[in-house]
Coordinates of N, CA and C and ligand atoms in Angstrom, one line a residue:
X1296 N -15.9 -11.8 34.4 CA -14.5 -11.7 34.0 C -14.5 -11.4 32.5
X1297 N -13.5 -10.4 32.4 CA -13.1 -10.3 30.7 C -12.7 -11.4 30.1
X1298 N -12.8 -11.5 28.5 CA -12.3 -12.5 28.1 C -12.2 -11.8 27.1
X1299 N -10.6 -11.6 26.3 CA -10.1 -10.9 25.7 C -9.7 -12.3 24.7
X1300 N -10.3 -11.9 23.2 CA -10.1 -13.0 22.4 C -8.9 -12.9 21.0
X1301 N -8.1 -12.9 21.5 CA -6.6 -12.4 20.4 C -6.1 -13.5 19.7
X1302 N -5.6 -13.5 18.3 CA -5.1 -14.6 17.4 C -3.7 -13.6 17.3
X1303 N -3.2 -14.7 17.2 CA -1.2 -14.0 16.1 C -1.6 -14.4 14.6
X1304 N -1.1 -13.0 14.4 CA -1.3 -13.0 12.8 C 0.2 -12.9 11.6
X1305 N 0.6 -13.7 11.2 CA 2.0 -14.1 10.6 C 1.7 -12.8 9.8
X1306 N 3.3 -12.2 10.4 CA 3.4 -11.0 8.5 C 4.9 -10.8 8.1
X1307 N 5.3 -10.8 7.0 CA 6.7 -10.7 6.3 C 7.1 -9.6 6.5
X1308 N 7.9 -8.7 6.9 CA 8.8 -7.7 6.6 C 9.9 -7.7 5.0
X1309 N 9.0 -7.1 4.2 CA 10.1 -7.6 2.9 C 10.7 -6.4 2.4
X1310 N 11.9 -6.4 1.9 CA 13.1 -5.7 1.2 C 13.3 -5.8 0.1
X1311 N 13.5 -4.7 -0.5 CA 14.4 -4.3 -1.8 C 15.3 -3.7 -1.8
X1312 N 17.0 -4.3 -2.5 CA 17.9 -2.9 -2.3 C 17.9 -2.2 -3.9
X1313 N 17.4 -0.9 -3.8 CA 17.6 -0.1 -4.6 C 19.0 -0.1 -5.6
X1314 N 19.9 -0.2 -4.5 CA 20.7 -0.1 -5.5 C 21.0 -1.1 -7.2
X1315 N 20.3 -2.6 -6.8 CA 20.3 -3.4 -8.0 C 18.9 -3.6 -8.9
X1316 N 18.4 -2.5 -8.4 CA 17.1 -2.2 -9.1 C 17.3 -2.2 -10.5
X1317 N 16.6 -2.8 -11.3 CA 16.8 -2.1 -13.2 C 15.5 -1.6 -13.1
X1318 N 15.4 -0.5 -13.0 CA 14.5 0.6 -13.7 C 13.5 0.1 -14.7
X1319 N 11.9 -0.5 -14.4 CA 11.3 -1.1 -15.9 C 10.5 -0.2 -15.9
X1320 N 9.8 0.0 -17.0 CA 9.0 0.8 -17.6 C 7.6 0.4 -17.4
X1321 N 7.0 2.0 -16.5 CA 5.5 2.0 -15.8 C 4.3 1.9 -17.1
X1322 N 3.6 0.5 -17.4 CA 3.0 0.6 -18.4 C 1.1 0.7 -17.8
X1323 N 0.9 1.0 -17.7 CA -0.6 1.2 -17.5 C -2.1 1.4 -18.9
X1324 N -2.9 0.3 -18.4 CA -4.0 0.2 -19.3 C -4.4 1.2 -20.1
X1325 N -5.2 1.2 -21.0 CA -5.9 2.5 -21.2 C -6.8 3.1 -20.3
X1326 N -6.9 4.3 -20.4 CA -7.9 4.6 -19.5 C -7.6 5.0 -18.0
X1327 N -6.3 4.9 -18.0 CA -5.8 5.0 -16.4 C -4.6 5.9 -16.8
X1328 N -4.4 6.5 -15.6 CA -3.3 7.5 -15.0 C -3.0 7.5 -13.8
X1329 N -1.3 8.0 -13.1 CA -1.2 8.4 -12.2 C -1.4 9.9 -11.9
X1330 N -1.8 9.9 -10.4 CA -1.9 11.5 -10.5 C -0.5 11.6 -9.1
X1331 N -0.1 12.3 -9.3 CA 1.3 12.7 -8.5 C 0.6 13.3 -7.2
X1332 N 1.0 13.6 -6.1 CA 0.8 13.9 -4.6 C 0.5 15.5 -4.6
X1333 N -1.0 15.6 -4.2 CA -1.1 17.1 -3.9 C -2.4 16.9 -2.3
X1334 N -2.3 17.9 -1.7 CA -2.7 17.8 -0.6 C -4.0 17.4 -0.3
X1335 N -4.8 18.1 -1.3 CA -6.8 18.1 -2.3 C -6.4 16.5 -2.1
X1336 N -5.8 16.0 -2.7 CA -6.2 14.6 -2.5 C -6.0 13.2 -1.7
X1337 N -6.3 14.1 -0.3 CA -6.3 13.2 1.0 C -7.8 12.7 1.0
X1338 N -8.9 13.1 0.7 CA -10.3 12.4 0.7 C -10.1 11.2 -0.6
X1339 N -9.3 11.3 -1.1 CA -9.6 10.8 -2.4 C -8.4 9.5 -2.3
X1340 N -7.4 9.4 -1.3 CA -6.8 8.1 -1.4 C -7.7 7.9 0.0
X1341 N -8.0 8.4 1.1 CA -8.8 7.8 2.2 C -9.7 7.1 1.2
X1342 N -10.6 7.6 0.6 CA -11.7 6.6 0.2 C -11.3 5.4 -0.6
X1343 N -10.1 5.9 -2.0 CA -9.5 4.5 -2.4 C -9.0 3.3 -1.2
X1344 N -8.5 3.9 -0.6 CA -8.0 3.0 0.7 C -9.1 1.9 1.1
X1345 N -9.6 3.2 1.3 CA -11.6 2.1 2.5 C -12.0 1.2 1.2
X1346 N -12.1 1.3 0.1 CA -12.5 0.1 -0.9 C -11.8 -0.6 -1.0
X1347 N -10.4 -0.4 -1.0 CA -9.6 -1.4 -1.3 C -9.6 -2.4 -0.3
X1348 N -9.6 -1.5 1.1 CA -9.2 -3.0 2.1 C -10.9 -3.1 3.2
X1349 N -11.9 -2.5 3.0 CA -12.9 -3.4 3.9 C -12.9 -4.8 4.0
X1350 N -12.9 -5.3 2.6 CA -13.2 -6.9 2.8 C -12.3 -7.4 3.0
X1351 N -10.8 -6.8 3.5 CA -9.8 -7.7 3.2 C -9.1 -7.9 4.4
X1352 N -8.2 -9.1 4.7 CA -8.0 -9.2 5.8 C -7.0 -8.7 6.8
X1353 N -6.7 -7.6 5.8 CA -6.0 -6.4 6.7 C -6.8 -5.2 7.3
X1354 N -8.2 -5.4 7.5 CA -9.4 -4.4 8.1 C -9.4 -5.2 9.3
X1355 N -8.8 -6.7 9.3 CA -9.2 -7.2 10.8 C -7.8 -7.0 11.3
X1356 N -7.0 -6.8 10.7 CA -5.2 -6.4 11.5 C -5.3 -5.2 11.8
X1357 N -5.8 -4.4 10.9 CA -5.3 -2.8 11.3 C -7.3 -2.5 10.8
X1358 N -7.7 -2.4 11.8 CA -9.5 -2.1 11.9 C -9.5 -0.7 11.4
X1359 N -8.7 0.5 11.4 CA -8.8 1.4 11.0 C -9.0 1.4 9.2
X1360 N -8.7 0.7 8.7 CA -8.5 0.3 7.1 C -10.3 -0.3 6.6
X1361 N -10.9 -0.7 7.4 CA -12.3 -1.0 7.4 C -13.5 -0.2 7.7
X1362 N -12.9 1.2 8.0 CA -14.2 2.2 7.9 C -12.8 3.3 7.1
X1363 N -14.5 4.5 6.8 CA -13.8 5.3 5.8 C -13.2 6.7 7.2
X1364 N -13.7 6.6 8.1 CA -13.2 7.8 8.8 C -12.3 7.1 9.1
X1365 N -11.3 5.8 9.4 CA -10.1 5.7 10.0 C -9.2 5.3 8.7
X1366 N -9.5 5.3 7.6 CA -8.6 5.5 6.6 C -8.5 6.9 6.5
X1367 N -9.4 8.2 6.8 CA -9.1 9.3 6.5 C -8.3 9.8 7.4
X1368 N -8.4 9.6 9.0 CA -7.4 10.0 10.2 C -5.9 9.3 9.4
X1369 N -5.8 7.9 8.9 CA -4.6 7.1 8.8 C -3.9 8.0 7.4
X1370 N -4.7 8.7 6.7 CA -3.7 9.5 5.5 C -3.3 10.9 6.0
X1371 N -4.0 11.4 6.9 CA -4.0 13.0 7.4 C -2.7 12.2 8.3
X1372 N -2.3 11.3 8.9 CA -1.3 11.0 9.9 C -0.2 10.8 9.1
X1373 N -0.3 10.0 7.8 CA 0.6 9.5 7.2 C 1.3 10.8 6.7
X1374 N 0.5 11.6 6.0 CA 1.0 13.2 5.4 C 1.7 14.0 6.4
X1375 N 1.3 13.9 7.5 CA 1.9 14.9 9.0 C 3.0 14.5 9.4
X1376 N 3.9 13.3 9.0 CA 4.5 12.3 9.4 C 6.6 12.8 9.0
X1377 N 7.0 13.3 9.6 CA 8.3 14.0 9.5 C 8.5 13.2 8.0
X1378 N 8.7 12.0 7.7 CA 9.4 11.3 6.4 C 8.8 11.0 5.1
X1379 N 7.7 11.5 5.8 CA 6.5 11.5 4.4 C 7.2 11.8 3.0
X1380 N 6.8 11.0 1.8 CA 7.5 11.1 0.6 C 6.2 11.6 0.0
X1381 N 6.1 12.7 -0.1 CA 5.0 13.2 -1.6 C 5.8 12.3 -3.6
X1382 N 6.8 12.2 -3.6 CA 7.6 11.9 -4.3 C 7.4 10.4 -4.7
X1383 N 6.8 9.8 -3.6 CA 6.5 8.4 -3.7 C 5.3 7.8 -3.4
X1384 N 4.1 9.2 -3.3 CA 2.7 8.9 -3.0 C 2.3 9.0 -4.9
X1385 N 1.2 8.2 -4.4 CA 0.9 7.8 -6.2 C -1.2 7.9 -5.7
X1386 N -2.0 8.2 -6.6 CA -3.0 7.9 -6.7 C -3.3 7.3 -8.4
X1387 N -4.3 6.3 -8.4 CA -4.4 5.7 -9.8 C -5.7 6.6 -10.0
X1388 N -6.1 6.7 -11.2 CA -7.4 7.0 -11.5 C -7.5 6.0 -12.6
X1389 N -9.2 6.2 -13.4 CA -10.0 5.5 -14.3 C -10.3 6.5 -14.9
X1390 N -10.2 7.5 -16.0 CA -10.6 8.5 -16.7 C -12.0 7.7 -17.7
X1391 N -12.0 6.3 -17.9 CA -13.6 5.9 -18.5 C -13.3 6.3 -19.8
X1392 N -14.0 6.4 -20.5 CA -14.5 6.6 -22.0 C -14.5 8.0 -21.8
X1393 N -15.1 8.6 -20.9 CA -15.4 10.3 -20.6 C -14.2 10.4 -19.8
X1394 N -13.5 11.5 -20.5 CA -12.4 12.2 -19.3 C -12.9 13.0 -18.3
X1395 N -14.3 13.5 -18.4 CA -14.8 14.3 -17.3 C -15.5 13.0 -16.1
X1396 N -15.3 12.2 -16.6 CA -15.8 11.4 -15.1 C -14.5 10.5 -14.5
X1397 N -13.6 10.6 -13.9 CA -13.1 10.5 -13.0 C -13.2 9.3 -12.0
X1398 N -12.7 8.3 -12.1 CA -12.8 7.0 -10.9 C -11.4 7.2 -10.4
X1399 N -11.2 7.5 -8.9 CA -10.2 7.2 -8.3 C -10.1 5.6 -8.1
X1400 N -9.2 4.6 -8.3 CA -9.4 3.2 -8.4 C -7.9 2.9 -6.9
X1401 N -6.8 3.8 -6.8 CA -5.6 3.1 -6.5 C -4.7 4.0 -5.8
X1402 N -3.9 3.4 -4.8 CA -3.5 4.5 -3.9 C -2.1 3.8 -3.5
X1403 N -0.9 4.5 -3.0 CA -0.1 4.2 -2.7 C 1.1 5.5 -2.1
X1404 N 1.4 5.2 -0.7 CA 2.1 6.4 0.0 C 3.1 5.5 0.6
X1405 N 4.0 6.6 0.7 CA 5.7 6.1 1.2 C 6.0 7.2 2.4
X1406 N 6.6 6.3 3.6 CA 7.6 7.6 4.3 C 9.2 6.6 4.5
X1407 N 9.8 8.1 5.0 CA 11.3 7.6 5.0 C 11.1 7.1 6.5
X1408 N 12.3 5.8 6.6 CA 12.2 5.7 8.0 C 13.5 6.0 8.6
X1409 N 14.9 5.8 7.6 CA 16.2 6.7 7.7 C 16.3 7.3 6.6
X1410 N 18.2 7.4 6.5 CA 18.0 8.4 5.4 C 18.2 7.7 4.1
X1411 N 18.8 6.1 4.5 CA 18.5 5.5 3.3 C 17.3 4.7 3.0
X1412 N 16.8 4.5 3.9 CA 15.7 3.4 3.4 C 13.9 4.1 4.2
X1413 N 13.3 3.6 3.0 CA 12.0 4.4 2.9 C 10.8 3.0 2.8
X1414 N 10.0 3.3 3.5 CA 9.0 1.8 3.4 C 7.8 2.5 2.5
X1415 N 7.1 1.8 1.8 CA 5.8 1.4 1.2 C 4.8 1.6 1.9
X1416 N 3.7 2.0 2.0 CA 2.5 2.1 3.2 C 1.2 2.0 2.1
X1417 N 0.5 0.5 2.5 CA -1.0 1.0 2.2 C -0.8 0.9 0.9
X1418 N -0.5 -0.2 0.1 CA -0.7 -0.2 -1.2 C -2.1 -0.9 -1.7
X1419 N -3.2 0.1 -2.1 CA -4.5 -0.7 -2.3 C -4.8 -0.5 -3.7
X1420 N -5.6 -1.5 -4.1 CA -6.3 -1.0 -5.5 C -8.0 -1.5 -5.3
X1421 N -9.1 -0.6 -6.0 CA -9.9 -1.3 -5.7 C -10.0 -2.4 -6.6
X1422 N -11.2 -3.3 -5.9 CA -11.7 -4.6 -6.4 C -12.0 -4.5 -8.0
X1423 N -13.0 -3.8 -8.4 CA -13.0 -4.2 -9.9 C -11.9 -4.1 -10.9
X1424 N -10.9 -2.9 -10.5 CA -9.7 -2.7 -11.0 C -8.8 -3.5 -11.1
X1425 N -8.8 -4.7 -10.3 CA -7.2 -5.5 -9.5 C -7.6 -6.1 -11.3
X1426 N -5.9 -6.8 -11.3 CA -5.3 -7.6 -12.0 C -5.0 -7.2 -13.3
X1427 N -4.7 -5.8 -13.3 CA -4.6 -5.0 -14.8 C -3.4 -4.7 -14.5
X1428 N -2.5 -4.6 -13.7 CA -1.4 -4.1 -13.7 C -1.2 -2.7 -12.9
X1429 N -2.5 -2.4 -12.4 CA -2.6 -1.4 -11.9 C -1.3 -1.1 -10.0
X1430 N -1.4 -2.0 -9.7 CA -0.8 -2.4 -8.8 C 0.9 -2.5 -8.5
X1431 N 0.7 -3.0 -9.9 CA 2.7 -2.8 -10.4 C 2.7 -1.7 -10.5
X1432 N 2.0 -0.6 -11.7 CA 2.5 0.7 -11.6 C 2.3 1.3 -10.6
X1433 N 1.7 1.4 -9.5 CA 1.8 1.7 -8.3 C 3.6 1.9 -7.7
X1434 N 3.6 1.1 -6.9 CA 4.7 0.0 -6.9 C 5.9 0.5 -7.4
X1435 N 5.8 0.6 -9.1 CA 6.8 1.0 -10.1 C 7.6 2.3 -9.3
X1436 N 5.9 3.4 -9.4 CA 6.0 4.8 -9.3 C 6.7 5.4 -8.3
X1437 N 6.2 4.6 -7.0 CA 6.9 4.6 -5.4 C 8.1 4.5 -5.6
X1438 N 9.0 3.4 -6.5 CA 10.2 3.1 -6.4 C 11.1 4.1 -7.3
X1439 N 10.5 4.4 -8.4 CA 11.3 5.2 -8.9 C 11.0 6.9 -8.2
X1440 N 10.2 7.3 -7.6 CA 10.3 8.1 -6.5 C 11.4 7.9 -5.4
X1441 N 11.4 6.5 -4.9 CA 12.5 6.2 -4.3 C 14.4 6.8 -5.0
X1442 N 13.8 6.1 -6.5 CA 15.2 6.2 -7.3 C 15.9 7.7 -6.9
X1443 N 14.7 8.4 -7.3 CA 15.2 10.1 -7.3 C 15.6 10.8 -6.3
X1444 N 15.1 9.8 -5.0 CA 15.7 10.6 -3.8 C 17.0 9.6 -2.7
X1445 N 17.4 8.9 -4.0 CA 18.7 8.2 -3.6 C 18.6 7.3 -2.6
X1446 N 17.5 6.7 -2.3 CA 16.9 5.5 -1.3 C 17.7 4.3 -1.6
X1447 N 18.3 4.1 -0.5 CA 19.1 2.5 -1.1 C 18.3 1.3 -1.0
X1448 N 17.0 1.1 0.2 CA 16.2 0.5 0.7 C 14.9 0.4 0.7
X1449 N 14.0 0.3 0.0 CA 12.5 -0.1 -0.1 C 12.1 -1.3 0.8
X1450 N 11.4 -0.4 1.7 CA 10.7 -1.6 2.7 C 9.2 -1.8 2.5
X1451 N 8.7 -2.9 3.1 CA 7.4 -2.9 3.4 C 7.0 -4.2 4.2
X1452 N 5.7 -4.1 5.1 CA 5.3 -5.2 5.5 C 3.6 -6.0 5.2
X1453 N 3.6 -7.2 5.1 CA 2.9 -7.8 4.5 C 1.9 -8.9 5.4
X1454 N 1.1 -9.3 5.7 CA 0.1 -10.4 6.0 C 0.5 -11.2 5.3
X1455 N 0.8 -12.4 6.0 CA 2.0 -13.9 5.3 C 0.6 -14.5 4.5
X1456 N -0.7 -14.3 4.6 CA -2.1 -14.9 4.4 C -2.6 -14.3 3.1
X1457 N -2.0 -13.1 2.5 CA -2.5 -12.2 1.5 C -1.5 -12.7 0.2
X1458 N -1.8 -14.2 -0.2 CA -1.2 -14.9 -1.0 C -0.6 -13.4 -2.4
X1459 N -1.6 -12.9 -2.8 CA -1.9 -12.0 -3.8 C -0.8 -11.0 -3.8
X1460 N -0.5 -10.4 -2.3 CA 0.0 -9.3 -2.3 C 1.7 -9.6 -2.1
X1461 N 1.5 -11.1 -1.4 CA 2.8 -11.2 -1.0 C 3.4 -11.7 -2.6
X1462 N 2.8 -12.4 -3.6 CA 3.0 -12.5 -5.0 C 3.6 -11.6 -5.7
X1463 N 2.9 -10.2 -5.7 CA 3.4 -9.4 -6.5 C 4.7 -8.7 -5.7
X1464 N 4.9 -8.6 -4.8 CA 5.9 -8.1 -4.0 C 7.5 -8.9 -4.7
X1465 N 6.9 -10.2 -4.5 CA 8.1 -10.7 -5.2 C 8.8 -10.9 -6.1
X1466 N 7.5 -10.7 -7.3 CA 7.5 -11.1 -8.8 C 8.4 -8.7 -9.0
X1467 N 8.2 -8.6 -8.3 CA 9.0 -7.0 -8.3 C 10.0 -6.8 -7.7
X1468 N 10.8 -7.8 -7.1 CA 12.3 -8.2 -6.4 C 12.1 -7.9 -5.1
X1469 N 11.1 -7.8 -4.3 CA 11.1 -7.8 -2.9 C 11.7 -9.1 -2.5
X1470 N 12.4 -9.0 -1.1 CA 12.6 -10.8 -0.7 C 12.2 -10.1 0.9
X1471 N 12.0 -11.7 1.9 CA 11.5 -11.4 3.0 C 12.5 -11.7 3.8
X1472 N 12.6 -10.3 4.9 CA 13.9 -10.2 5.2 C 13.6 -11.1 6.8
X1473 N 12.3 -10.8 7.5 CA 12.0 -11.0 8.8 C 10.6 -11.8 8.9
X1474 N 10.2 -12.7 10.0 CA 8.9 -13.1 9.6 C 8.3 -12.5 11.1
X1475 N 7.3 -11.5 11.2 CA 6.6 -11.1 12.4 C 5.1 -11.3 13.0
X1476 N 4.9 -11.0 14.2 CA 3.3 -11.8 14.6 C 2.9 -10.8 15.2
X1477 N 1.6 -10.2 15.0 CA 1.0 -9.1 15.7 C 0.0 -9.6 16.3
X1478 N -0.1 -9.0 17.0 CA -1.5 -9.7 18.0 C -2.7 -8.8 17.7
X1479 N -4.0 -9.9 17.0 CA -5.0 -8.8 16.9 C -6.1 -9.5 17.7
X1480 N -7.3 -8.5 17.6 CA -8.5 -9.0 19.0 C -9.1 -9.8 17.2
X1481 N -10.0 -10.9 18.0 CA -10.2 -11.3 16.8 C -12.1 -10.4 16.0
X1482 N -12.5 -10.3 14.5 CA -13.0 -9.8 14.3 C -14.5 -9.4 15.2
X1483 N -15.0 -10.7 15.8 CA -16.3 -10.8 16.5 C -16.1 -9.6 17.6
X1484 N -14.8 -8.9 18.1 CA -14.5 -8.2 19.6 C -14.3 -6.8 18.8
X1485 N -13.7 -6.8 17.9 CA -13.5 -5.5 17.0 C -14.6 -4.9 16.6
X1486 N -15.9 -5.3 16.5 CA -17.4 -4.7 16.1 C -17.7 -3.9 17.8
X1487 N -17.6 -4.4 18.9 CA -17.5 -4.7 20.1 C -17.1 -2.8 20.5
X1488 N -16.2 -2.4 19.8 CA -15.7 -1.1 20.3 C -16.2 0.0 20.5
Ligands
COA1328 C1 -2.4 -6.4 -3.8 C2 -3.1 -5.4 -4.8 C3 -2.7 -4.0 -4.5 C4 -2.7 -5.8 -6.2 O1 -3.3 -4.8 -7.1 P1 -3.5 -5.2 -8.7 O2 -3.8 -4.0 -9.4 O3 -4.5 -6.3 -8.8 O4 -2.0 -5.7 -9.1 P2 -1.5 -6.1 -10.5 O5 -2.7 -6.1 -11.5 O6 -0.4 -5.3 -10.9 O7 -1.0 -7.6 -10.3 C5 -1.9 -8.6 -9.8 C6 -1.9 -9.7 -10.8 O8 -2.4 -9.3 -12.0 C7 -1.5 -9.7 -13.0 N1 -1.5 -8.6 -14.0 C8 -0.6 -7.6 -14.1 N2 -0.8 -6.8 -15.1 C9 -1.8 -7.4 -15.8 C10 -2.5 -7.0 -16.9 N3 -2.2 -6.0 -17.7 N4 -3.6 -7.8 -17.3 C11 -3.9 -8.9 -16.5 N5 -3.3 -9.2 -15.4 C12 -2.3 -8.5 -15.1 C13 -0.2 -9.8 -12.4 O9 0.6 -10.7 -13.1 C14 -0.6 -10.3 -11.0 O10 -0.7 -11.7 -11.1 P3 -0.2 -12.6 -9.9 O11 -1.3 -12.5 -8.9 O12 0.0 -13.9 -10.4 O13 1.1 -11.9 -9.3 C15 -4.7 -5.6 -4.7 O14 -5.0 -6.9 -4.8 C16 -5.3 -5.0 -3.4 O15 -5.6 -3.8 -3.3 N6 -5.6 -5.9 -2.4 C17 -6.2 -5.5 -1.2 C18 -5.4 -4.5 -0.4 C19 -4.1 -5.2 0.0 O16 -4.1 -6.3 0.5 N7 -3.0 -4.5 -0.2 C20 -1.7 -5.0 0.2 C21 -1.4 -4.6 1.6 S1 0.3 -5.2 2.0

């Protein structure tokens, strides 16, 4: 007999309405930049992606986020995707002491899901980077991408468990509109495939 081993995994659906947005000012460390959305750089948020989330516990929700070839199918899908926002896709970099060496560190893509409101997708940063602010300007960038294309609504959904992420969402005027349970196989069955 099969024995199919599944947990419910609590996740927020949280909201922003754009329209009572105040606009703050994207400040980022030294040494860092956004680079704006061009096509060349689908290898380069796939791999930010795969660092950002192998160890984390959205590789056991969405398994694709825990290897680097199903973060690279999941950005080729996201881009192909009728609502896709280039406008609100953001990559971070690390320019270093040397501007010719280059660390991609940070990634963040948006699609529309009507014509007012546009969700968040896949906001990662990697590990040694977190807690610089790198994350807000992320975040920031998407939204005022949002601004420009008259989005009343900023969505996104969140693992109720990812203390971290659901933190910053809020401390940036997200509130949780819905609380949802996805059913995952648990990690020991996910190697399994
Ligand atoms: C969630 C995530 C994107 C946050 O990225 P980050 O770059 O660390 O975010 P920030 O630095 O902007 O904010 C994180 C903390 O650093 C603090 N911080 C912000 N700017 C800072 C600065 N200049 N110096 C020091 N700390 C700073 C923030 O106050 C925040 O503190 P808090 O945890 O009390 O809210 C990152 O942890 C991550 O990639 N996690 C794994 C993937 C994931 O779970 N993504 C979310 C999916 S829904």
């Amino acid at each position: 007999m099969h024995i199919t081993n599944l947990q419910y995994v609590k996740r927020y659906r949280m909201e922003l309405d754009m329209r009572r947005w105040k606009r703050p000012a994207i400040k980022l460390p030294t040494n860092y930049r956004l680079a704006a959305w061009d096509p060349s750089l689908i290898p380069a948020h796939a791999e930010v992606k795969y660092l950002s989330f192998r160890e984390e516990i959205d590789a056991q929700v969405f398994p694709c986020l825990g290897n680097l070839d199903g973060c690279q199918r999941l950005m080729s899908e996201i881009e192909a995707k009728d609502g896709f926002l280039p406008q609100a896709t953001w990559l971070a970099e690390y320019v270093g002491a040397r501007p010719a060496k280059t660390e991609y560190c940070g990634t963040i893509q948006a699609v529309r899901m009507h014509r007012n409101k546009a969700s968040i997708q896949n906001i990662g940063v990697a590990p040694h980077h977190r807690g610089r602010g790198i994350g807000t300007a992320l975040i920031l960038a998407a939204l005022l991408g949002f601004q420009y294309l008259a989005i009343r609504r900023a969505c996104l959904e969140v693992t109720a468990e990812n203390d971290g992420a659901v933190r910053l969402y809020r401390r940036l005027g997200f509130r949780t509109v819905r609380t949802l349970y996805k059913t995952v196989e648990l990690a020991c069955d996910a190697t399994a495939r």
